[in-house]
């Protein structure tokens, strides 16, 4: 069974759909692994989440939770958890769900609370879907996670939830000591190397191409033996700028 891995879509529905078309994704034959951060920053977070919900009903889809799903859930469901979500693209996500124009600097707090209330009431199934997303997935060849694992943890499975969602340097600057590579998103690969392509760090593989920042959406195609090749779709570009990289 072929596996396709994508991370950090961030509301970029067009690029997500183009990447699935580029790799000729077949729900009946392929496994799709999505490593979190479906919402915030990009133009259509609602569309991305609904597409993932639809794909999950059709085929073999494993969707993980990212830090931005957690930010969204915390802001919608808990008290006093709004500022960090707002700073990280939450207003764009609210607008995509309500159909209103995004709130701008100096917005009235009652308008923000009204939009949150509308989302809670009208999209309870979406919230429940996000709330049930797991933090990691493991198979014979790879460990899949949004941000990474803490190499200092005695058992990565019991590390704090925050590490699965937020860890950066403590993960990618140190060896993992696992018997398989970790495939992760969260940290744009331009922070790990000089290009936005997939970063092969040996015991870890970073795939966040920074699509929502104008770069590209990366995808890994993994064969049954664990070999992989890279596909990508550039943000807002014509089809002839997309491609496949064969190691």
Short mmCIF file of C-alpha atoms in Angstrom, two decimals, residues 40-242:
data_model
loop_
_atom_site.label_atom_id
_atom_site.label_comp_id
_atom_site.label_asym_id
_atom_site.label_seq_id
_atom_site.Cartn_x
_atom_site.Cartn_y
_atom_site.Cartn_z
CA UNK A 40 -5.06 29.41 10.52
CA UNK A 41 -3.19 31.88 8.30
CA UNK A 42 -4.41 30.60 4.94
CA UNK A 43 -7.67 31.62 3.21
CA UNK A 44 -9.88 28.54 3.68
CA UNK A 45 -9.38 26.70 6.96
CA UNK A 46 -12.98 25.54 6.99
CA UNK A 47 -12.60 24.13 3.47
CA UNK A 48 -9.45 22.23 4.41
CA UNK A 49 -11.00 20.74 7.54
CA UNK A 50 -14.14 19.74 5.66
CA UNK A 51 -12.06 18.17 2.90
CA UNK A 52 -10.16 16.12 5.48
CA UNK A 53 -13.43 15.07 7.11
CA UNK A 54 -14.77 14.02 3.71
CA UNK A 55 -11.61 12.12 2.80
CA UNK A 56 -11.66 10.38 6.18
CA UNK A 57 -15.10 8.99 5.37
CA UNK A 58 -13.97 7.78 1.94
CA UNK A 59 -10.64 6.12 2.54
CA UNK A 60 -7.73 5.20 4.77
CA UNK A 61 -6.85 8.56 6.32
CA UNK A 62 -4.87 9.21 9.49
CA UNK A 63 -5.07 12.87 10.50
CA UNK A 64 -2.97 14.04 13.44
CA UNK A 65 -3.44 17.09 15.63
CA UNK A 66 -1.16 20.09 15.24
CA UNK A 67 -0.54 23.04 17.51
CA UNK A 68 -2.90 25.22 15.46
CA UNK A 69 -5.80 22.82 15.94
CA UNK A 70 -5.02 22.96 19.65
CA UNK A 71 -4.95 26.76 19.61
CA UNK A 72 -8.32 26.80 17.86
CA UNK A 73 -9.88 24.31 20.25
CA UNK A 74 -8.55 26.11 23.31
CA UNK A 75 -9.84 29.48 22.11
CA UNK A 76 -13.27 28.13 21.22
CA UNK A 77 -13.80 25.93 24.27
CA UNK A 78 -11.81 27.46 27.14
CA UNK A 79 -11.74 30.84 28.84
CA UNK A 80 -8.78 33.19 28.42
CA UNK A 81 -7.06 31.28 25.58
CA UNK A 82 -7.65 33.77 22.77
CA UNK A 83 -4.61 35.98 22.37
CA UNK A 84 -2.19 33.34 21.10
CA UNK A 85 -4.71 32.06 18.56
CA UNK A 86 -5.41 35.58 17.34
CA UNK A 87 -1.67 36.27 16.92
CA UNK A 88 -1.27 33.08 14.89
CA UNK A 89 -3.99 33.39 12.27
CA UNK A 90 -7.13 32.64 14.24
CA UNK A 91 -9.07 35.58 12.82
CA UNK A 92 -8.67 34.21 9.30
CA UNK A 93 -9.98 30.87 10.52
CA UNK A 94 -13.01 32.47 12.15
CA UNK A 95 -13.79 34.33 8.93
CA UNK A 96 -13.61 31.15 6.88
CA UNK A 97 -16.22 29.54 9.14
CA UNK A 98 -18.57 32.51 9.52
CA UNK A 99 -18.37 33.82 5.96
CA UNK A 100 -17.70 37.32 7.29
CA UNK A 101 -14.75 39.55 6.52
CA UNK A 102 -11.78 38.89 8.82
CA UNK A 103 -11.69 41.08 11.90
CA UNK A 104 -8.93 43.67 11.72
CA UNK A 105 -6.75 45.50 14.23
CA UNK A 106 -8.80 47.29 16.83
CA UNK A 107 -11.83 45.01 16.37
CA UNK A 108 -14.62 45.01 18.92
CA UNK A 109 -14.22 42.11 21.34
CA UNK A 110 -17.96 41.45 21.30
CA UNK A 111 -17.74 40.79 17.54
CA UNK A 112 -14.99 38.25 18.14
CA UNK A 113 -16.97 36.53 20.89
CA UNK A 114 -20.08 36.50 18.67
CA UNK A 115 -18.14 34.81 15.86
CA UNK A 116 -16.73 32.23 18.26
CA UNK A 117 -20.21 31.50 19.58
CA UNK A 118 -21.54 31.08 16.05
CA UNK A 119 -18.75 28.61 15.21
CA UNK A 120 -19.37 26.58 18.37
CA UNK A 121 -23.08 26.36 17.60
CA UNK A 122 -22.97 25.77 13.84
CA UNK A 123 -19.87 23.58 13.57
CA UNK A 124 -20.00 21.26 16.56
CA UNK A 125 -19.15 18.27 14.36
CA UNK A 126 -16.00 19.99 13.08
CA UNK A 127 -14.89 20.80 16.63
CA UNK A 128 -15.54 17.21 17.72
CA UNK A 129 -13.51 15.92 14.76
CA UNK A 130 -10.52 18.11 15.67
CA UNK A 131 -10.81 17.23 19.35
CA UNK A 132 -10.45 13.52 18.58
CA UNK A 133 -7.31 13.78 16.43
CA UNK A 134 -4.38 11.73 17.80
CA UNK A 135 -0.91 13.10 18.52
CA UNK A 136 1.15 10.53 16.63
CA UNK A 137 1.08 7.47 14.38
CA UNK A 138 3.66 4.73 14.01
CA UNK A 139 4.20 2.00 11.42
CA UNK A 140 7.00 -0.43 10.56
CA UNK A 141 9.15 2.21 8.86
CA UNK A 142 8.42 5.63 10.40
CA UNK A 143 7.03 7.58 13.33
CA UNK A 144 4.71 10.41 12.27
CA UNK A 145 4.10 13.44 14.47
CA UNK A 146 3.33 17.12 14.04
CA UNK A 147 6.27 18.83 15.75
CA UNK A 148 8.58 16.07 16.97
CA UNK A 149 9.55 14.11 20.05
CA UNK A 150 11.76 15.02 22.98
CA UNK A 151 15.02 13.01 22.76
CA UNK A 152 15.55 13.59 26.48
CA UNK A 153 12.29 11.86 27.43
CA UNK A 154 12.63 8.37 28.87
CA UNK A 155 9.68 7.29 26.72
CA UNK A 156 8.56 9.59 23.93
CA UNK A 157 5.03 8.11 24.10
CA UNK A 158 4.54 9.60 27.56
CA UNK A 159 6.19 12.96 26.86
CA UNK A 160 4.06 16.06 27.55
CA UNK A 161 1.43 16.82 24.92
CA UNK A 162 3.12 20.16 24.34
CA UNK A 163 6.21 18.43 22.91
CA UNK A 164 4.17 16.60 20.28
CA UNK A 165 2.67 19.93 19.20
CA UNK A 166 5.33 22.60 19.76
CA UNK A 167 8.86 21.21 20.13
CA UNK A 168 11.55 22.57 17.79
CA UNK A 169 15.31 22.81 18.49
CA UNK A 170 15.34 20.27 21.30
CA UNK A 171 14.08 17.77 18.73
CA UNK A 172 15.74 18.55 15.43
CA UNK A 173 19.14 19.52 16.87
CA UNK A 174 19.60 16.23 18.75
CA UNK A 175 19.54 12.54 17.73
CA UNK A 176 16.38 10.63 18.59
CA UNK A 177 17.92 7.19 19.33
CA UNK A 178 14.89 5.53 17.72
CA UNK A 179 15.14 2.60 15.32
CA UNK A 180 13.16 4.47 12.65
CA UNK A 181 13.06 8.04 11.29
CA UNK A 182 10.53 10.59 12.55
CA UNK A 183 8.52 12.38 9.86
CA UNK A 184 7.33 15.77 11.10
CA UNK A 185 6.00 19.18 10.09
CA UNK A 186 5.63 22.33 12.21
CA UNK A 187 9.09 23.78 11.53
CA UNK A 188 9.40 25.15 7.96
CA UNK A 189 12.28 23.42 6.25
CA UNK A 190 13.79 26.79 5.33
CA UNK A 191 14.76 26.94 9.02
CA UNK A 192 16.61 23.63 8.62
CA UNK A 193 18.28 24.10 5.23
CA UNK A 194 18.54 26.60 2.37
CA UNK A 195 15.50 25.38 0.41
CA UNK A 196 11.82 24.80 1.15
CA UNK A 197 12.02 21.18 -0.01
CA UNK A 198 11.83 18.13 2.20
CA UNK A 199 14.66 18.04 4.77
CA UNK A 200 16.33 14.67 5.21
CA UNK A 201 18.07 14.71 8.57
CA UNK A 202 18.78 11.00 8.69
CA UNK A 203 16.86 10.05 11.82
CA UNK A 204 14.22 12.69 11.07
CA UNK A 205 12.50 14.04 7.95
CA UNK A 206 10.92 17.52 7.90
CA UNK A 207 8.23 18.23 5.32
CA UNK A 208 6.73 21.66 6.16
CA UNK A 209 7.35 23.70 3.01
CA UNK A 210 5.85 26.91 4.42
CA UNK A 211 2.95 27.02 1.97
CA UNK A 212 0.97 29.60 3.96
CA UNK A 213 4.01 31.91 3.86
CA UNK A 214 4.13 31.80 0.06
CA UNK A 215 6.49 28.86 -0.45
CA UNK A 216 5.14 25.39 -1.20
CA UNK A 217 3.16 22.42 0.06
CA UNK A 218 5.30 19.30 0.22
CA UNK A 219 4.23 15.68 0.17
CA UNK A 220 6.04 12.39 0.66
CA UNK A 221 5.13 9.31 -1.34
CA UNK A 222 6.26 6.22 0.60
CA UNK A 223 6.39 2.77 -0.95
CA UNK A 224 5.86 -0.54 0.84
CA UNK A 225 9.60 -0.93 1.51
CA UNK A 226 9.85 2.48 3.19
CA UNK A 227 11.48 4.24 0.25
CA UNK A 228 10.20 7.72 -0.44
CA UNK A 229 10.16 10.49 -2.98
CA UNK A 230 9.06 14.09 -2.76
CA UNK A 231 6.24 15.96 -4.51
CA UNK A 232 5.32 19.61 -4.17
CA UNK A 233 2.88 22.32 -5.21
CA UNK A 234 3.98 25.94 -5.12
CA UNK A 235 1.70 28.45 -3.43
CA UNK A 236 -0.54 30.21 -5.92
CA UNK A 237 1.43 29.13 -9.01
CA UNK A 238 0.49 27.48 -12.28
CA UNK A 239 0.58 23.70 -12.60
CA UNK A 240 3.86 23.71 -14.52
CA UNK A 241 5.70 24.96 -11.42
CA UNK A 242 4.74 21.85 -9.43
#
